[in-house]
Short mmCIF file of C-alpha atoms in Angstrom, two decimals:
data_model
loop_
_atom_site.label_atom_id
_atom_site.label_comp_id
_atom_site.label_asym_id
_atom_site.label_seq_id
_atom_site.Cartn_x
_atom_site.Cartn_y
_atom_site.Cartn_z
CA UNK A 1 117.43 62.71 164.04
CA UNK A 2 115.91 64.72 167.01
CA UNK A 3 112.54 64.03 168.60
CA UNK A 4 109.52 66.62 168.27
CA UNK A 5 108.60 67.03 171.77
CA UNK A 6 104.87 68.60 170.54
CA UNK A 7 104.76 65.75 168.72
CA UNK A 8 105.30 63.06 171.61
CA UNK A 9 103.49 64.88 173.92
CA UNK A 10 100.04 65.27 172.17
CA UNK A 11 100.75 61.55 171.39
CA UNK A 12 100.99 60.88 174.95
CA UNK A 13 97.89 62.77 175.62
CA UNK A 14 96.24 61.19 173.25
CA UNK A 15 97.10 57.64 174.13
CA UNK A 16 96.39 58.24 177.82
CA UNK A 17 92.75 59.87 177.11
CA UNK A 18 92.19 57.20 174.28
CA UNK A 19 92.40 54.53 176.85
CA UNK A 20 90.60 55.80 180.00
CA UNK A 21 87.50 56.39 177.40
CA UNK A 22 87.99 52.62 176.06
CA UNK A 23 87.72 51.81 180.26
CA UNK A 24 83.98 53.19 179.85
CA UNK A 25 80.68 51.59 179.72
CA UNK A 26 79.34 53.89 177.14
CA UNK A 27 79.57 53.06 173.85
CA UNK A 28 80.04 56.95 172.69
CA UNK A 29 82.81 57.36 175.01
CA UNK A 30 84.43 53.92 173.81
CA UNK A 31 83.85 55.07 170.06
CA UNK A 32 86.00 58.49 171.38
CA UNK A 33 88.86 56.51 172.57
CA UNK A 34 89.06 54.35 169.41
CA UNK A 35 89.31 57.72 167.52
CA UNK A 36 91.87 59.23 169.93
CA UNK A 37 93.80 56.27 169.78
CA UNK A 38 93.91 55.85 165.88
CA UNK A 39 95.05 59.22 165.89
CA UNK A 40 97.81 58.83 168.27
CA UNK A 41 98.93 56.01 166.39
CA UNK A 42 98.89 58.29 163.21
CA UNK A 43 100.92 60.46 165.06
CA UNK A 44 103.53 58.16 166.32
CA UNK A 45 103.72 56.75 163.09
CA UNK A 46 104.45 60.12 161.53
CA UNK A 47 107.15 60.73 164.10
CA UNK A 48 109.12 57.83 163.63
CA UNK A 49 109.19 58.97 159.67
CA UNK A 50 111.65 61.44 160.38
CA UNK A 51 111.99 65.10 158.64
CA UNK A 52 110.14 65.54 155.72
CA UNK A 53 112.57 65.28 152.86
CA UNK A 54 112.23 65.77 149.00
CA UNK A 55 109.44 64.07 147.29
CA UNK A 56 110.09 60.36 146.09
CA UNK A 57 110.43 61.19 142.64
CA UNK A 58 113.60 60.36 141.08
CA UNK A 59 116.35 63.02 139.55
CA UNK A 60 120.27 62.27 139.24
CA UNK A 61 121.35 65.23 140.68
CA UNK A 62 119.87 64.30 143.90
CA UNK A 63 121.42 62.63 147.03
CA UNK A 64 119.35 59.71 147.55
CA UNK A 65 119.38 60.33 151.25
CA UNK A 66 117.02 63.58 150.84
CA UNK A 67 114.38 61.82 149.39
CA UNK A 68 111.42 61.48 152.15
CA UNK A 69 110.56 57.83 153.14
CA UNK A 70 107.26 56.96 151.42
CA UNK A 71 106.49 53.93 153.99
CA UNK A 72 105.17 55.98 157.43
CA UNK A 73 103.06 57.93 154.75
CA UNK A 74 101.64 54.80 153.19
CA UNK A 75 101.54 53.28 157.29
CA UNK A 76 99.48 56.42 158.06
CA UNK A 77 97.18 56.37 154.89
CA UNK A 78 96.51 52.18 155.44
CA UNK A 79 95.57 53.59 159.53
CA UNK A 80 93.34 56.27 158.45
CA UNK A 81 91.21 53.69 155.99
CA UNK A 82 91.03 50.96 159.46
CA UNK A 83 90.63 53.38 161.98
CA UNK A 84 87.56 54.87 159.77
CA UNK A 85 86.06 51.28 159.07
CA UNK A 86 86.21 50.60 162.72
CA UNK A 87 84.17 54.03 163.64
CA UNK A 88 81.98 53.18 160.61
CA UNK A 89 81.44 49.83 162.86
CA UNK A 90 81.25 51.32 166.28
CA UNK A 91 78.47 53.73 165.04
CA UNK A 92 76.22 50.91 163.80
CA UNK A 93 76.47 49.22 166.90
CA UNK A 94 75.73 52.66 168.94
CA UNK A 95 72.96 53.24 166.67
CA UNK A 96 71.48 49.59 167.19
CA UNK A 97 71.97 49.83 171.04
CA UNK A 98 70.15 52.59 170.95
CA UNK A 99 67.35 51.66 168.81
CA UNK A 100 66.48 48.44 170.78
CA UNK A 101 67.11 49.99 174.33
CA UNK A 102 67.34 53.64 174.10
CA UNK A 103 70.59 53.64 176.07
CA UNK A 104 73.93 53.71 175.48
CA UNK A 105 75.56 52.40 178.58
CA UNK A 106 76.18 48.72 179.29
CA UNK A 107 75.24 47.18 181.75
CA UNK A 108 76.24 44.09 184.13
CA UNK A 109 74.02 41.45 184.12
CA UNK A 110 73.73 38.16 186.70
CA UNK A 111 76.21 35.99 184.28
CA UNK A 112 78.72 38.47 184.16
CA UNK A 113 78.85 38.78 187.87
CA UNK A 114 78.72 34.78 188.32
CA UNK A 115 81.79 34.23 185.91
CA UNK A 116 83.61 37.36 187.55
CA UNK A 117 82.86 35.22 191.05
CA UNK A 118 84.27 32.08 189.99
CA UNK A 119 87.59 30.49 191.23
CA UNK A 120 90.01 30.13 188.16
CA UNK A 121 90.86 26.93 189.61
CA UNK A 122 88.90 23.86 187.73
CA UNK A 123 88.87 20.66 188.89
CA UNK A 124 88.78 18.87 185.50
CA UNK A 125 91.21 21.03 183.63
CA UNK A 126 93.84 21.22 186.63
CA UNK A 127 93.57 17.92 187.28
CA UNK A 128 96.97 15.70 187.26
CA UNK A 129 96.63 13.07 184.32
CA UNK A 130 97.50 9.65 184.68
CA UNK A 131 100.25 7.86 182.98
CA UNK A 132 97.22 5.46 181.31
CA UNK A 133 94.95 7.52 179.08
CA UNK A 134 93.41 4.63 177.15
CA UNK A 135 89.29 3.94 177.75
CA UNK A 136 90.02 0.70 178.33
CA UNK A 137 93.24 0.78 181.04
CA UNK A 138 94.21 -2.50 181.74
CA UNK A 139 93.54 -4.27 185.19
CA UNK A 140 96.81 -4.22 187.72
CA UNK A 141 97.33 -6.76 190.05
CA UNK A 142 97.97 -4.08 193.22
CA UNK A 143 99.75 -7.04 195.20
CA UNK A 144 102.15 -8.00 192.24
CA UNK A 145 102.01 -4.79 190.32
CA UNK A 146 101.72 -6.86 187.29
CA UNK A 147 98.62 -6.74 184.76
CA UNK A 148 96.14 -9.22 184.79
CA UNK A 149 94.92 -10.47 181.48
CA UNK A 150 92.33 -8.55 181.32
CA UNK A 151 90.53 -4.87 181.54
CA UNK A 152 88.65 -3.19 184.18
CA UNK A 153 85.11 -1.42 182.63
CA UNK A 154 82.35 -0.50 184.73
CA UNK A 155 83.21 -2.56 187.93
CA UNK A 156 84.00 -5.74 185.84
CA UNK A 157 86.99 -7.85 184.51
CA UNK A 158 86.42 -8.23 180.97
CA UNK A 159 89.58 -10.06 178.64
CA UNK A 160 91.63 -8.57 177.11
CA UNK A 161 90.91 -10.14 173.74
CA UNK A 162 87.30 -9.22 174.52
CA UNK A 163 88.40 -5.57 174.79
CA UNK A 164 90.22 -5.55 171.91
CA UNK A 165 87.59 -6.66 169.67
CA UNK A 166 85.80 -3.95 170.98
CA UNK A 167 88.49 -1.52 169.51
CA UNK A 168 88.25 -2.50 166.10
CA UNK A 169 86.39 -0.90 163.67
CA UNK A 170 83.22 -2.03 162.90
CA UNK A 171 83.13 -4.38 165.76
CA UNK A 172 80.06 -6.76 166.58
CA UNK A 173 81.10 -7.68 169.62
CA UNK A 174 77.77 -7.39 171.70
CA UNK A 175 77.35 -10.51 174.01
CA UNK A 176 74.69 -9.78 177.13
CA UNK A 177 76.07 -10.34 181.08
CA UNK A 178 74.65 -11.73 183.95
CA UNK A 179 73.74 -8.30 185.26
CA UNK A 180 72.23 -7.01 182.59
CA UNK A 181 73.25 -4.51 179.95
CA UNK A 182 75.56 -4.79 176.66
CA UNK A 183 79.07 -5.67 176.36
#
């Protein structure tokens, strides 16, 4: 099989102009590109199909390598049905743009320019996890590196059987402190 060179190159073209009109702020422009690039997908599809052969309807007396491939043709039909929902899409939003602000360009506004500002770095996502993931880790003796019988919560030792009630379902476990406050 030998490559149509027309055929690659108006691809090409098409690809490359389908793009830098998808880059653009207007919506016309981006509704262009969609087009361009449906169609250069129609068009690569179509080259990859090979010659065009016989039609796909059965005889004996033909070689059954002859017939044409009915797949890129049924690719290129299935394309032609999306690529025209999609522009049926594109249009309504055009048309809606235009009807509430009589323009078709969009525009940056303050949030777009405050996300585009900010670090990718977070804090809270890149953070390094501990080994200990429960609510409730238990208290370590730092001088023995042993646990204590007990938990750590909000400043305070509280047992460990204590905590554990806590854990189960349905729990009642409500007794008032010294400093004030619930459990």
């Amino acid at each position: 099989m030998s490559v149509n060179l027309t055929l690659l190159t108006v691809m090409g073209a098409l690809y490359a102009c389908g793009i830098y009109l998808i880059l653009e702020r207007s919506l016309t422009r981006v509704l262009l590109g969609l087009m361009m690039l449906a169609n250069a997908t129609n068009l690569l599809i179509l080259a990859t199909g090979g010659y065009a052969g016989l039609a796909p309807i059965f005889n004996r007396d033909t070689d059954p390598r002859d017939y044409n491939d009915p797949l890129p043709q049924a690719l290129i039909l299935t394309s032609i049905v999306i690529s025209f929902a999609v522009t049926a899409f594109m249009l309504g939003i055009i048309y809606r743009t235009w009807v509430l602000g009589r323009q078709d360009e969009i525009q940056d506004d303050a949030e777009d320019r405050r996300v585009a500002g900010t670090p990718s770095f977070d804090a809270e996502d890149d953070s390094i996890v501990p080994v200990e993931t429960s609510e409730f880790p238990l208290a370590m003796d730092a001088a023995a590196g042993t646990s204590t019988a007990g938990v750590l919560a909000g400043g305070r030792l509280i047992p460990a059987e204590a905590a554990a009630a806590e854990e189960r379902p349905g729990s009642q476990n409500l007794t008032q402190h010294p400093e004030g406050g619930g459990a």
